[in-house]
mmCIF file of C-alpha atoms and ligand atoms in Angstrom:
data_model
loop_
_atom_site.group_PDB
_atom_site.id
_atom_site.type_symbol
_atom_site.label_atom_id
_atom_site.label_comp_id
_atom_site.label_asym_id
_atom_site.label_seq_id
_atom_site.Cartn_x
_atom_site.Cartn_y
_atom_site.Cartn_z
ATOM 1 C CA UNK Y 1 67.425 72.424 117.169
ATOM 2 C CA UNK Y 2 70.403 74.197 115.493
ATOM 3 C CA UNK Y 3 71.989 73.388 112.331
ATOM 4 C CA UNK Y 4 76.067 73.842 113.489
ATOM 5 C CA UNK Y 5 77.425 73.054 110.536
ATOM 6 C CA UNK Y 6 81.518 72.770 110.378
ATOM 7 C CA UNK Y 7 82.777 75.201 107.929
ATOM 8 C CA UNK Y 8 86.505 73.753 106.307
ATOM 9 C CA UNK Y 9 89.931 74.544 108.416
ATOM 10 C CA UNK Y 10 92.530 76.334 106.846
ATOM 11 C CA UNK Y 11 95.470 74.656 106.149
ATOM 12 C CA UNK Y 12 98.409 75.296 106.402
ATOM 13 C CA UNK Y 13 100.637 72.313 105.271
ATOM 14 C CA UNK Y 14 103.981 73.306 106.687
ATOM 15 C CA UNK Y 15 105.684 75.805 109.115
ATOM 16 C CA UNK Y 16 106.394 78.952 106.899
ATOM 17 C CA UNK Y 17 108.968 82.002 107.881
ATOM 18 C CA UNK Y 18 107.498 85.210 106.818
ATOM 19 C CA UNK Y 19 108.941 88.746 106.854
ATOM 20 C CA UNK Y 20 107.038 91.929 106.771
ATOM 21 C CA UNK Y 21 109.773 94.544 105.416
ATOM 22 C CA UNK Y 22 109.117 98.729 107.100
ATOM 23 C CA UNK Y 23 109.987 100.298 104.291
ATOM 24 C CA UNK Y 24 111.389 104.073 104.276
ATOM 25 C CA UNK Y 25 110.706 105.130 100.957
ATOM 26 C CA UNK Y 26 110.855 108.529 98.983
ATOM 27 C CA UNK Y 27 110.316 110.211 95.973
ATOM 28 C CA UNK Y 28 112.804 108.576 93.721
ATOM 29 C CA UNK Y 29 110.720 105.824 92.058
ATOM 30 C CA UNK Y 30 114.299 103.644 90.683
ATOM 31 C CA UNK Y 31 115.502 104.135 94.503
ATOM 32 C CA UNK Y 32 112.981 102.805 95.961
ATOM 33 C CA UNK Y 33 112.887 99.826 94.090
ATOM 34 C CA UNK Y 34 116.298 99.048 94.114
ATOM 35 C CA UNK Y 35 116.287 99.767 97.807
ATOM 36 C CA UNK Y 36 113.535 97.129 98.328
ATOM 37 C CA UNK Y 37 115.510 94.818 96.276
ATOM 38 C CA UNK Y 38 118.486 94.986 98.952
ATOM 39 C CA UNK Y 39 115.787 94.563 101.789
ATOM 40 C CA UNK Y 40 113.705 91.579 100.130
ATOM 41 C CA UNK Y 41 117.348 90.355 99.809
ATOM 42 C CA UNK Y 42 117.895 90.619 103.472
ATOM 43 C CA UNK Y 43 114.594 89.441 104.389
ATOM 44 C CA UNK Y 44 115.318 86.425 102.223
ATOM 45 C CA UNK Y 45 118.512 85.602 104.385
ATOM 46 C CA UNK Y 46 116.716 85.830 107.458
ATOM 47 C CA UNK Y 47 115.082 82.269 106.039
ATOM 48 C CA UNK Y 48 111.556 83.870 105.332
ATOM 49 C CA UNK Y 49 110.079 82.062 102.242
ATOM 50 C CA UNK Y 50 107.134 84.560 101.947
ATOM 51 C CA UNK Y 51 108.262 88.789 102.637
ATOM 52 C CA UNK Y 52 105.518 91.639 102.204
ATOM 53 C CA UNK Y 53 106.577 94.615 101.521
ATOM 54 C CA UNK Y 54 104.081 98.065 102.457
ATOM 55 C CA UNK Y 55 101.294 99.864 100.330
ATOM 56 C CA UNK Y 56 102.835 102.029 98.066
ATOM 57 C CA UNK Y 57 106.207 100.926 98.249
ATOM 58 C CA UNK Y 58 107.679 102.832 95.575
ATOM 59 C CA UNK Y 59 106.064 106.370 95.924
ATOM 60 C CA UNK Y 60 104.676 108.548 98.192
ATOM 61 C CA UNK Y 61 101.213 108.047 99.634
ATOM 62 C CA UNK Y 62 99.065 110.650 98.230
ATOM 63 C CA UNK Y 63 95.999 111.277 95.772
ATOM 64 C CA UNK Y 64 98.428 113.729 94.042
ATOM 65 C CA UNK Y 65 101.527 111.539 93.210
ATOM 66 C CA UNK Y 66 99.170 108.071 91.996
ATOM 67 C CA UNK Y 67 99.230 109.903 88.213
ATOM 68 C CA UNK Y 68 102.308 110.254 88.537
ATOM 69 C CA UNK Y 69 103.756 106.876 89.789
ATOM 70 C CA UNK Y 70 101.047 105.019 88.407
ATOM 71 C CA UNK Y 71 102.243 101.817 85.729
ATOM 72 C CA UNK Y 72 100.578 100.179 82.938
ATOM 73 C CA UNK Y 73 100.173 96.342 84.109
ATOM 74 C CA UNK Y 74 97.866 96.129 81.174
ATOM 75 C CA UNK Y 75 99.072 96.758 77.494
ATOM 76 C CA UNK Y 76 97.273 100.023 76.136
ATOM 77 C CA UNK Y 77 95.931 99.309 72.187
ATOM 78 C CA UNK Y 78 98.944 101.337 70.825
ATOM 79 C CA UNK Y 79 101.194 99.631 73.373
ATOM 80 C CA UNK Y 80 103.375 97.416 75.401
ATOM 81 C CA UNK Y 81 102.630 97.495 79.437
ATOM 82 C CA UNK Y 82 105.097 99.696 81.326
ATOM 83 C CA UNK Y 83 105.658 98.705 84.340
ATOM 84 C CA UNK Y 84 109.139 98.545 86.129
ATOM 85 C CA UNK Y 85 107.839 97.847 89.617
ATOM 86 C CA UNK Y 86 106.589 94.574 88.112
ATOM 87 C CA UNK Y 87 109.685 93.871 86.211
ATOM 88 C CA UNK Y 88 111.396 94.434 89.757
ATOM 89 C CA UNK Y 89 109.115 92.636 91.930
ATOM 90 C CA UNK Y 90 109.230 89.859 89.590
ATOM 91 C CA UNK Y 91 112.970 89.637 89.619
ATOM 92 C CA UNK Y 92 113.365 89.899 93.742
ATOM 93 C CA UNK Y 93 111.084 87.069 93.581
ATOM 94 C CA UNK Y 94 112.627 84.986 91.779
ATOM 95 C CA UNK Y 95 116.374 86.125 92.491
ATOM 96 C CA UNK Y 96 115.327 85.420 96.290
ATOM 97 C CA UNK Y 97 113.432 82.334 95.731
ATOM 98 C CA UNK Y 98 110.830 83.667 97.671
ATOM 99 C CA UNK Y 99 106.895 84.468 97.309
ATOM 100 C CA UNK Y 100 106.497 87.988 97.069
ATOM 101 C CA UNK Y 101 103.541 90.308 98.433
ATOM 102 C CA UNK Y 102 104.772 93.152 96.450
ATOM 103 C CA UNK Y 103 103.210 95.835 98.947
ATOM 104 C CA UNK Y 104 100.773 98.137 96.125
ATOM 105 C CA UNK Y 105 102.245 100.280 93.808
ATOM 106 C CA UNK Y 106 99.155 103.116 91.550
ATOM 107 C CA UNK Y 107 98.176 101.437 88.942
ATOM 108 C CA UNK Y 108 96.928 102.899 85.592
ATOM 109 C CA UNK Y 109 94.414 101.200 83.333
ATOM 110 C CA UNK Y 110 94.643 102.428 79.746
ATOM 111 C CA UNK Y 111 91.429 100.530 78.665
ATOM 112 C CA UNK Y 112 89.411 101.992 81.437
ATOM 113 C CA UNK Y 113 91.678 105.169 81.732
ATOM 114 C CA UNK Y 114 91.024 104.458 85.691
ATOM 115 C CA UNK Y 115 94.316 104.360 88.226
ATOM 116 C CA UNK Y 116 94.243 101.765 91.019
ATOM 117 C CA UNK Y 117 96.393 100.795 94.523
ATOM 118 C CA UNK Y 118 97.004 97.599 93.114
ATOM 119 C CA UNK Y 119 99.138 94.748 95.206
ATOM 120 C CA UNK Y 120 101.043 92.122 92.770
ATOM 121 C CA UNK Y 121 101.965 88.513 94.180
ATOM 122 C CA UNK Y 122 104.676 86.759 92.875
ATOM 123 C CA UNK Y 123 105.657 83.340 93.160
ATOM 124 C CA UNK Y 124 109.855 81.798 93.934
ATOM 125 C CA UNK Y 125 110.035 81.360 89.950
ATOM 126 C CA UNK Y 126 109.204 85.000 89.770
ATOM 127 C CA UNK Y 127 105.840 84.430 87.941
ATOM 128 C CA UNK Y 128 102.478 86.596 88.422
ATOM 129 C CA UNK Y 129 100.217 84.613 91.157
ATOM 130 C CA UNK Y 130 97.717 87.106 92.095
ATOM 131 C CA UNK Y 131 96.605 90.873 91.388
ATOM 132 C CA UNK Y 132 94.551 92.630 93.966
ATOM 133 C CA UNK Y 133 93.082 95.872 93.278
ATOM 134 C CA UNK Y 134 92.240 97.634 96.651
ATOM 135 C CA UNK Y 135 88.389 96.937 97.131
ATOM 136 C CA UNK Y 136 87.681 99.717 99.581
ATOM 137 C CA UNK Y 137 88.851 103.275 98.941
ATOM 138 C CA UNK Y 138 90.175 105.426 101.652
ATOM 139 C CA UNK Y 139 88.138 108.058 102.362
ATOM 140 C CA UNK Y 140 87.797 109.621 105.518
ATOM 141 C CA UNK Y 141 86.920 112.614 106.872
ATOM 142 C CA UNK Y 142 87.853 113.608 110.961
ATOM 143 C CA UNK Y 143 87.783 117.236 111.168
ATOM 144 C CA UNK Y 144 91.131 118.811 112.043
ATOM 145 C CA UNK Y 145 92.690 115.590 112.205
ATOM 146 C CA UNK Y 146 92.647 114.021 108.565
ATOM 147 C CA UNK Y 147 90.795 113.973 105.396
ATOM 148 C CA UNK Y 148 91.356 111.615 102.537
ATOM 149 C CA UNK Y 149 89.775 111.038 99.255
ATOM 150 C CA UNK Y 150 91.375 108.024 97.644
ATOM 151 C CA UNK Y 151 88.311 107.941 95.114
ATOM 152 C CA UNK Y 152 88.749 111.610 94.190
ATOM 153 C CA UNK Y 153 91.710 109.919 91.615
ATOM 154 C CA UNK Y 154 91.144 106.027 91.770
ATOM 155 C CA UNK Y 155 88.628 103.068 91.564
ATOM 156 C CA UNK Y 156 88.226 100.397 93.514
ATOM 157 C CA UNK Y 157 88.398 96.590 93.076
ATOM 158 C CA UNK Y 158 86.226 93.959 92.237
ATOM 159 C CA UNK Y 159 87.311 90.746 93.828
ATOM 160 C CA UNK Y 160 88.521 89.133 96.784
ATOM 161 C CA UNK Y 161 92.044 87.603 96.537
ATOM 162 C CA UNK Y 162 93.125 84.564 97.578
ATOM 163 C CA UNK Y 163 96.504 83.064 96.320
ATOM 164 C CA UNK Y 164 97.497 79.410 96.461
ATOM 165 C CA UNK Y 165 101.064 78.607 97.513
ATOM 166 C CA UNK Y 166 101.184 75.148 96.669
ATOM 167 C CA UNK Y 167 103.590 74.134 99.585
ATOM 168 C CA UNK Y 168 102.049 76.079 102.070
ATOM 169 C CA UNK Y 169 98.219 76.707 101.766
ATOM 170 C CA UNK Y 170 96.160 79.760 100.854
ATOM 171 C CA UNK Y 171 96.819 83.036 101.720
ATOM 172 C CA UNK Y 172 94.210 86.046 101.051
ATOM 173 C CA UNK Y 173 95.570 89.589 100.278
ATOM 174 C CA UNK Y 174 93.937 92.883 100.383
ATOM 175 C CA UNK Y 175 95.110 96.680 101.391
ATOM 176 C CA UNK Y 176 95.179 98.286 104.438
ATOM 177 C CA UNK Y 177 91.855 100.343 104.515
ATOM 178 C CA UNK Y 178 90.099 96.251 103.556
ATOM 179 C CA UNK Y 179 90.923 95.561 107.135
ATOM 180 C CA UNK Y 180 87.966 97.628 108.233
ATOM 181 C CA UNK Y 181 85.919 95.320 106.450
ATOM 182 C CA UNK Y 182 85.187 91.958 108.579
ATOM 183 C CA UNK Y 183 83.262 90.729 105.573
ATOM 184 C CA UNK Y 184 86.064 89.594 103.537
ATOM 185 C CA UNK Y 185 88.079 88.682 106.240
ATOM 186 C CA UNK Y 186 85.518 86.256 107.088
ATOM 187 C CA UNK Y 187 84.365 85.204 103.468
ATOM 188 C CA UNK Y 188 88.936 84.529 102.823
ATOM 189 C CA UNK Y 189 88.940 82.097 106.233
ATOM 190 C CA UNK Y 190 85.938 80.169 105.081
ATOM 191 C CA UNK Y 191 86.877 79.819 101.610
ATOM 192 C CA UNK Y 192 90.148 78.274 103.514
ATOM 193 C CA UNK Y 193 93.261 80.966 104.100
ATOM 194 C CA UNK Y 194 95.672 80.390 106.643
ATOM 195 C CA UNK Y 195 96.167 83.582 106.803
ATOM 196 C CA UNK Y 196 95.150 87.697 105.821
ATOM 197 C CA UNK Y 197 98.087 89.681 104.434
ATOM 198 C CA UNK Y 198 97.403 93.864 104.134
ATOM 199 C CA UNK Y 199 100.186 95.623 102.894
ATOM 200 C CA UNK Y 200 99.039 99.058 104.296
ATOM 201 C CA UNK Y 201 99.508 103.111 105.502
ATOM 202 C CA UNK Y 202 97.453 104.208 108.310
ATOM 203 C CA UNK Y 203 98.553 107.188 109.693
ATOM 204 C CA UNK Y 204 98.841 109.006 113.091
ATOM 205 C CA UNK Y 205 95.361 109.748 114.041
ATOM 206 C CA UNK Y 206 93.985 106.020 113.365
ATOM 207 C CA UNK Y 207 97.128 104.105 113.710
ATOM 208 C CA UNK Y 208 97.473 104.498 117.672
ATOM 209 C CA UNK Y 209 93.800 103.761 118.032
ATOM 210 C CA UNK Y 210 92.658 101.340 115.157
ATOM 211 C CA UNK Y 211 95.902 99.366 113.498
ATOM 212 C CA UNK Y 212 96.588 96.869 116.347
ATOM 213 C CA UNK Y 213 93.223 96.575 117.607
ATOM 214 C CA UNK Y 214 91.633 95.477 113.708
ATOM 215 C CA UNK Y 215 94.979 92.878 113.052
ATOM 216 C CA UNK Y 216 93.556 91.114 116.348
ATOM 217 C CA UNK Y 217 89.728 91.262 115.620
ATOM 218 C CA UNK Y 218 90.373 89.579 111.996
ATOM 219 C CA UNK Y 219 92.419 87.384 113.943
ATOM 220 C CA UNK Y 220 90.608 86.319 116.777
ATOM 221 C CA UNK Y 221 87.039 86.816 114.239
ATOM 222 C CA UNK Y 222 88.613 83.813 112.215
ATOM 223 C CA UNK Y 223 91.397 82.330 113.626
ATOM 224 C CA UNK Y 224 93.919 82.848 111.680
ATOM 225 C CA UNK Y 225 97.120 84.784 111.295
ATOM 226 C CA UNK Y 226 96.847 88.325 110.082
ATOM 227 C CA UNK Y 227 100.194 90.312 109.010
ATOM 228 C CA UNK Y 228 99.842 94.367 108.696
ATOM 229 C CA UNK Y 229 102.718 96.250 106.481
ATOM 230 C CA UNK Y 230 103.264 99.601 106.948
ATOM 231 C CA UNK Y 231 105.822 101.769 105.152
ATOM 232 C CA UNK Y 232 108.236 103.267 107.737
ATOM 233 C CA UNK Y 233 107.289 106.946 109.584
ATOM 234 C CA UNK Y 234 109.207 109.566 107.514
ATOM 235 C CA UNK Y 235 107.664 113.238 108.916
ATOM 236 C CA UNK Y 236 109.221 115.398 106.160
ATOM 237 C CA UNK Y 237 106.779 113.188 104.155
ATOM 238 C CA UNK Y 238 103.373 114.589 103.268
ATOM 239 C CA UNK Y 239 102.168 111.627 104.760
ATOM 240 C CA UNK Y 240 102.856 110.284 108.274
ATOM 241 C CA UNK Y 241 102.631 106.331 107.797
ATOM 242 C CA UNK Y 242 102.113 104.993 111.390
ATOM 243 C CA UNK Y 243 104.548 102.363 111.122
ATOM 244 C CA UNK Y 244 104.200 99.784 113.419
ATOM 245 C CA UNK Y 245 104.068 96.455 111.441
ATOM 246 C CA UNK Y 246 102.926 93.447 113.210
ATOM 247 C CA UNK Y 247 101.995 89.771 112.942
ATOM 248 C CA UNK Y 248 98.928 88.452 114.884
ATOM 249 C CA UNK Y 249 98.851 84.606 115.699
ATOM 250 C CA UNK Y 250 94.970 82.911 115.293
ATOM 251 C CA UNK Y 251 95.004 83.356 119.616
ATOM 252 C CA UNK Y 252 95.382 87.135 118.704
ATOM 253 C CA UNK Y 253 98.153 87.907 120.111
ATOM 254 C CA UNK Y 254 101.068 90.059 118.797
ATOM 255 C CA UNK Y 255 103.629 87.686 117.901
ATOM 256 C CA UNK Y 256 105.872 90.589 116.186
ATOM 257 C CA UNK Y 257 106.028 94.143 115.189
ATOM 258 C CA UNK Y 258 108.341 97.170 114.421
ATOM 259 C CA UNK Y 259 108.439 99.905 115.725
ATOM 260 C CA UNK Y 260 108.357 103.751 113.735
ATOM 261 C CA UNK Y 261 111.564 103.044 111.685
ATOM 262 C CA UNK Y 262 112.591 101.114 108.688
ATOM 263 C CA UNK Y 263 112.959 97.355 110.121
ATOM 264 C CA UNK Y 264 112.160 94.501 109.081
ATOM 265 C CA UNK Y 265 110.014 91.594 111.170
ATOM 266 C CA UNK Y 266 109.930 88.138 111.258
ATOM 267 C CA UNK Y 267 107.490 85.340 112.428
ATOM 268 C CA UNK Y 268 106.893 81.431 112.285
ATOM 269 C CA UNK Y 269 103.752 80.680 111.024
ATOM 270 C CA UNK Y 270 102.774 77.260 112.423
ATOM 271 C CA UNK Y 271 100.032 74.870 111.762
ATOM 272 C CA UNK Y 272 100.117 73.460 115.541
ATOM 273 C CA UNK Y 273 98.936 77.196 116.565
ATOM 274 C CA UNK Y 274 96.394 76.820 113.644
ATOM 275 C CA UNK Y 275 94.925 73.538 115.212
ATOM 276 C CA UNK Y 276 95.405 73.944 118.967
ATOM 277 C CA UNK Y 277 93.087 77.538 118.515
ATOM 278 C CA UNK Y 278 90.582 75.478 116.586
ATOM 279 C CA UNK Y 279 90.797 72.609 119.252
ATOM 280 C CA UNK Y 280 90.381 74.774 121.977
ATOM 281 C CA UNK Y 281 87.881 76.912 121.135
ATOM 282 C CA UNK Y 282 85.794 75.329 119.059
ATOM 283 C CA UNK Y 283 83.840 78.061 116.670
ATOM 284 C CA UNK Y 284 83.783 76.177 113.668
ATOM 285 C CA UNK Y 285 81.251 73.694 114.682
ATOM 286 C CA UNK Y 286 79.677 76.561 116.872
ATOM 287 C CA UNK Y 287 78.439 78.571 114.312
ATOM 288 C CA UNK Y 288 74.451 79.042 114.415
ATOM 289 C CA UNK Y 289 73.726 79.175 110.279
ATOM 290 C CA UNK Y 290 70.149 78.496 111.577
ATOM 291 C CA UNK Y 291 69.665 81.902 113.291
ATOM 292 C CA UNK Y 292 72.403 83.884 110.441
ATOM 293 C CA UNK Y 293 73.579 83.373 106.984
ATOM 294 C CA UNK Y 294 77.232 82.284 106.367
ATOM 295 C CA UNK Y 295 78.603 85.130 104.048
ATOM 296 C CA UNK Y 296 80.699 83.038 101.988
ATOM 297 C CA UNK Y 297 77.666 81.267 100.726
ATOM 298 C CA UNK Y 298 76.244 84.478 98.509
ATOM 299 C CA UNK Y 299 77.867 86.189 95.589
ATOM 300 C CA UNK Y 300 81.432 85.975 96.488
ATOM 301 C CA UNK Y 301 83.945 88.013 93.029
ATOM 302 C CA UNK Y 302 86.824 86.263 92.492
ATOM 303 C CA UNK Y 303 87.759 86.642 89.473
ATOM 304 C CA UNK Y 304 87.345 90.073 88.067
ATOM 305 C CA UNK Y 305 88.247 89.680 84.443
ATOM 306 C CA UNK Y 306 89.606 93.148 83.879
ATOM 307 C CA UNK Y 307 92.591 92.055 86.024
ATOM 308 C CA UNK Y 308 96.328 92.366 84.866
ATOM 309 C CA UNK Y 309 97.220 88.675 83.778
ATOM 310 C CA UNK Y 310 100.754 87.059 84.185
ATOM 311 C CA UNK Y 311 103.027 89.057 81.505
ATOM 312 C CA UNK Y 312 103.969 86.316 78.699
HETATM 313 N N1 LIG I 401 95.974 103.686 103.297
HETATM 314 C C1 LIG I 401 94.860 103.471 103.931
HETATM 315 O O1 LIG I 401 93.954 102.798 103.462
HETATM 316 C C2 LIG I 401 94.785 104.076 105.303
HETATM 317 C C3 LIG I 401 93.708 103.488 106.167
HETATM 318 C C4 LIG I 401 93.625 104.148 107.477
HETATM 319 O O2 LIG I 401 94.488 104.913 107.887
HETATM 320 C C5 LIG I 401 92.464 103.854 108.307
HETATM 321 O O3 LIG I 401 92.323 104.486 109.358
HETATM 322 O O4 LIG I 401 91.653 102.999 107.928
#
C-alpha cells in the first residue's frame, strides 16, 4: 500500500517568551529607531528572549519612500555599508540580550543597484544570524479598494530563511505578503522550524478578511506556531497598517494579539503544545508521499549568495 513516511518534528528544546512589538512609527527615520530601542527594551523586561518588531519599522510603507529609507547592508566598490538600522538593531540586541527579528527595513544593493524589504536577525551578542529578502512582492490589484506594486521599485528574494537559535531550535522568517504562500511554510516545518515569524503590513481591505485566517492555516497546515507583526494603525499615514498582531499555537488557536494601537504582545512558546498536537493528531506519519510529492524534497534556495553577510 502507501508509503507514510515520518517527516522530522520540530524541536523546540526549551519554553521560549516571545514578544511581537505594534509599532507606531513615522517619518523620522532616527525616531523611529530610537523609539524601537525603548520598546525592544520593554519587551525585553517583560522576560521575552526573542521580540519581532513589524515590516518596515523605521519608515513609512510605501513604493515611494523605499529610495528614500533604503540602507546599504552591502559595501558599494567606492564604499563602506551605511546602514544605521543595522547598527541599531544590532545594539538592541545585544544591549537586551535578546534575539532580534528586526521587522524589514528597504534595502539598497549598490552591486545590483536593486532596493529590497529586507528583515535582519540578530542574535543576544548582537551578531548578524540571518538576512531575509522578501521572496514574494506585494502586488495587488482590487479595484476601488487597493492597488500595490511593490515590484514597480524592488526585487524579490531568493531563499528561504531559517535561523538556528542554538538554545531554542529553528525558527523560519519571511514577510508578510510570504504568508500567502503555503509552499514555504510547509518546505520551513519539514526542514524542522518550531515556528514561522512574518514581520508584516496588511492593510484594511485584506487584514479583516485574510490576516487571522492565513496565521491559523500555516499553523494548523504544519503544526507549528506562527507569529504575525504588524506596525500599529496610524490613519494620517498614507498607509493604513491593519494592526492586529497575533500569535497562533500549532492547535491554531489565537493565543495573543493586539489590537489597532501601538502594544506590545507576549506568548509562551512551549514544546509540550508542540508534542501533544503531533500526538494527537498524527499527520506526520499520515502523509501519503505515494499519491504527492513532499515539497521539501526538490530545489529548496537557501543560501542566496548575494546576501548581506555579518558586518566584520
Ligand atoms: N506588506 C504586504 O506584503 C501586505 C500584504 C497584504 O496586505 C496582503 O493582503 O497580502
Amino acid at each position: 500500500m502507501s508509503s507514510t513516511s515520518r517527516v522530522p518534528s520540530p524541536v523546540l528544546k526549551k519554553s521560549l517568551t516571545m514578544a511581537l512589538i505594534q509599532l507606531a512609527s513615522g517619518s523620522d527615520k532616527p525616531k523611529n529607531l530610537s523609539h524601537a530601542a525603548e520598546k525592544v527594551r520593554e519587551a525585553a523586561g517583560t522576560g521575552a528572549k526573542l521580540v519581532v518588531l513589524p515590516e518596515c519599522f523605521n519608515s513609512p510603507y510605501g513604493t515611494n519612500y523605499f529610495p528614500e529609507y533604503a540602507e546599504t547592508l552591502l559595501p558599494s566598490a567606492d564604499g563602506e555599508a551605511s546602514a544605521p538600522s543595522y547598527d541599531a538593531l544590532s545594539a538592541m540586541a545585544r544591549d537586551n540580550k535578546v534575539y532580534l527579528v528586526g521587522g524589514s527595513i528597504p534595502e539598497y544593493n549598490p552591486g545590483t543597484k536593486k532596493y529590497h524589504n529586507t528583515s535582519l536577525v540578530f542574535s543576544p551578542e548582537g551578531g548578524l544570524l540571518a538576512t531575509h529578502r522578501k521572496v514574494h512582492l506585494f502586488d495587488i490589484d482590487i479595484p476601488g479598494k487597493i492597488t500595490f506594486r511593490e515590484s514597480d521599485v524592488l526585487t524579490a528574494g531568493n531563499q528561504l530563511t531559517l535561523v538556528d537559535l542554538p538554545e531554542y531550535g529553528k525558527i523560519a522568517v519571511a514577510i508578510c505578503y510570504d504568508v500567502r504562500f503555503p509552499e514555504l511554510a510547509t518546505i520551513a516545518a519539514r526542514k524542522g522550524a518550531f515556528a514561522l515569524i512574518y514581520p508584516g503590513a496588511f492593510n484594511l481591505t485584506t487584514g479583516p478578511l485574510h490576516w487571522q485566517l492565513l496565521a491559523q492555516a500555516r499553523a494548523v497546515d504544519n503544526q507549528i506556531y506562527v507569529a504575525m507583526c504588524s506596525p500599529a494603525r496610524d490613519m494620517s499615514a498614507s498607509y493604513h497598517a491593519y494592526g492586529h498582531s497575533l500569535v497562533v499555537d500549532p492547535m491554531a488557536k489565537v493565543v495573543s494579539e493586539a489590537a489597532e494601537g501601538e502594544e506590545i504582545i507576549t506568548s509562551e512558546l512551549s514544546s509540550d503544545k508542540l508534542e501533544e498536537t503531533r500526538r494527537n493528531i498524527p499527520l506526520n506519519t499520515q502523509r501519503r508521499w505515494d499519491v504527492y510529492p513532499d515539497v521539501s524534497k526538490g530545489k529548496v534556495q537557501f543560501d542566496d549568495p548575494d546576501l548581506p553577510k555579518p558586518k566584520e
